[in-house]
Amino acid sequence: MKYIVETEKSVEQAVTDLQEAVKRHNFGVLHIHNLQETLRKKGVDFPNECQILEICNPQKAKQVLTDDMSMNMALPCRISVYSEEGKTKIGMIRPKALLEALSNSESLMNVAEEVEAITIQMIEEAK
């Protein structure tokens, strides 16, 4: 259900490279959540860096939402770049696995498979 790779890059460099890969594949970054910073602002000391990128391709989002508006709860796609045990990792929940848990739509499964292949490619390019 998860797709996770390790990289020799820092979290910051991997985030920068991931943003570039996202653009190359006609997706956009809607928001980046810096989890460590957010927790710190709330008085919680969290040792691991973690940045979560919300990404979207408007055409794919329209296809999904036209078929099943309730799928808005699963959008946008999220890719995390984080540190764990001294290593930088990039990962996501596979769109196809997420969709299988939420819908029986064959047309949505086709979109999920396409988005999954593209997001894996983005992650591989960023690592």
Coordinates of C-alpha atoms in Angstrom, one line a residue:
M1 CA 0.0 0.0 0.0
K2 CA 3.0 2.3 0.6
Y3 CA 5.7 3.2 -1.8
I4 CA 8.9 4.4 0.0
V5 CA 12.4 5.0 -1.3
E6 CA 15.6 6.2 0.4
T7 CA 17.8 8.9 -0.9
E8 CA 21.2 10.2 0.0
K9 CA 19.9 13.8 -0.3
S10 CA 18.8 16.0 2.5
V11 CA 15.1 16.4 3.1
E12 CA 15.3 20.0 1.8
Q13 CA 17.1 19.0 -1.4
A14 CA 14.7 16.1 -2.0
V15 CA 11.8 18.4 -1.6
T16 CA 13.3 20.9 -4.1
D17 CA 14.0 18.1 -6.6
L18 CA 10.5 16.6 -6.1
Q19 CA 8.9 20.0 -6.8
E20 CA 10.8 20.2 -10.1
A21 CA 9.7 16.6 -11.0
V22 CA 6.1 17.5 -10.2
K23 CA 6.2 20.4 -12.6
R24 CA 7.8 18.3 -15.3
H25 CA 4.9 15.9 -15.2
N26 CA 2.2 18.6 -15.4
F27 CA 1.2 18.4 -11.8
G28 CA 1.2 21.3 -9.4
V29 CA 2.2 21.6 -5.7
L30 CA -0.8 23.0 -3.9
H31 CA 0.8 23.2 -0.5
I32 CA 3.7 21.9 1.5
H33 CA 3.1 21.0 5.1
N34 CA 6.2 21.2 7.3
L35 CA 5.1 18.8 10.0
Q36 CA 8.2 19.3 12.2
E37 CA 7.8 23.1 12.1
T38 CA 4.0 23.0 12.7
L39 CA 4.5 20.7 15.8
R40 CA 7.3 22.9 17.1
K41 CA 5.0 26.0 16.9
K42 CA 2.5 24.0 19.0
G43 CA 5.1 23.3 21.7
V44 CA 5.8 19.8 20.6
D45 CA 9.5 18.9 20.1
F46 CA 9.5 16.4 17.2
P47 CA 13.0 15.3 16.1
N48 CA 12.2 14.1 12.5
E49 CA 12.0 16.4 9.5
C50 CA 8.9 15.8 7.6
Q51 CA 7.5 17.8 4.6
I52 CA 4.3 16.7 3.0
L53 CA 3.6 17.9 -0.5
E54 CA 0.0 18.0 -1.7
I55 CA 0.1 17.6 -5.5
C56 CA -2.6 17.7 -8.1
N57 CA -3.1 17.4 -11.9
P58 CA -6.3 19.4 -12.6
Q59 CA -7.4 17.2 -15.5
K60 CA -7.0 14.0 -13.4
A61 CA -8.8 15.6 -10.5
K62 CA -11.7 16.6 -12.7
Q63 CA -12.0 13.0 -14.1
V64 CA -12.1 11.6 -10.6
L65 CA -14.6 14.1 -9.2
T66 CA -16.8 13.9 -12.2
D67 CA -17.1 10.1 -11.7
D68 CA -17.5 10.3 -7.9
M69 CA -17.6 13.6 -6.0
S70 CA -17.1 11.9 -2.6
M71 CA -13.5 11.1 -3.8
N72 CA -12.7 14.7 -2.9
M73 CA -11.8 13.3 0.5
A74 CA -8.9 11.4 -1.0
L75 CA -7.5 14.3 -3.0
P76 CA -5.1 15.8 -3.6
C77 CA -2.3 13.2 -3.7
R78 CA 0.3 13.5 -1.0
I79 CA 4.0 12.7 -1.2
S80 CA 6.1 12.9 2.0
V81 CA 9.8 13.6 2.3
Y82 CA 11.0 12.8 5.8
S83 CA 13.9 11.7 8.0
E84 CA 13.9 8.5 9.9
E85 CA 16.8 6.9 11.7
G86 CA 19.2 9.2 10.0
K87 CA 18.0 8.5 6.5
T88 CA 15.9 10.6 4.1
K89 CA 12.9 8.9 2.6
I90 CA 10.3 9.8 0.0
G91 CA 7.0 8.0 0.1
M92 CA 3.3 8.0 -0.6
I93 CA 0.3 5.8 -0.2
R94 CA -0.3 4.2 -3.6
P95 CA -3.3 5.8 -5.3
K96 CA -4.5 2.5 -6.7
A97 CA -4.5 0.9 -3.2
L98 CA -6.3 3.9 -1.7
L99 CA -8.9 3.8 -4.5
E100 CA -9.5 0.1 -4.1
A101 CA -10.5 0.8 -0.5
L102 CA -12.9 3.6 -1.4
S103 CA -14.5 2.7 -4.7
N104 CA -15.4 -0.1 -7.2
S105 CA -15.3 2.2 -10.2
E106 CA -13.3 0.7 -13.1
S107 CA -12.9 4.1 -14.8
L108 CA -11.5 5.6 -11.5
M109 CA -9.1 2.6 -11.2
N110 CA -7.7 3.5 -14.6
V111 CA -7.0 7.1 -13.5
A112 CA -5.5 5.8 -10.2
E113 CA -3.2 3.5 -12.1
E114 CA -2.0 6.3 -14.4
V115 CA -1.5 8.7 -11.5
E116 CA 0.4 6.1 -9.5
A117 CA 2.8 5.4 -12.4
I118 CA 3.4 9.2 -12.8
T119 CA 3.9 9.8 -9.0
I120 CA 6.3 6.9 -8.8
Q121 CA 8.3 8.3 -11.7
M122 CA 8.3 11.7 -9.9
I123 CA 9.6 10.1 -6.7
E124 CA 12.3 8.2 -8.6
E125 CA 13.4 11.4 -10.3
A126 CA 13.7 13.2 -7.0
K127 CA 15.7 10.5 -5.2

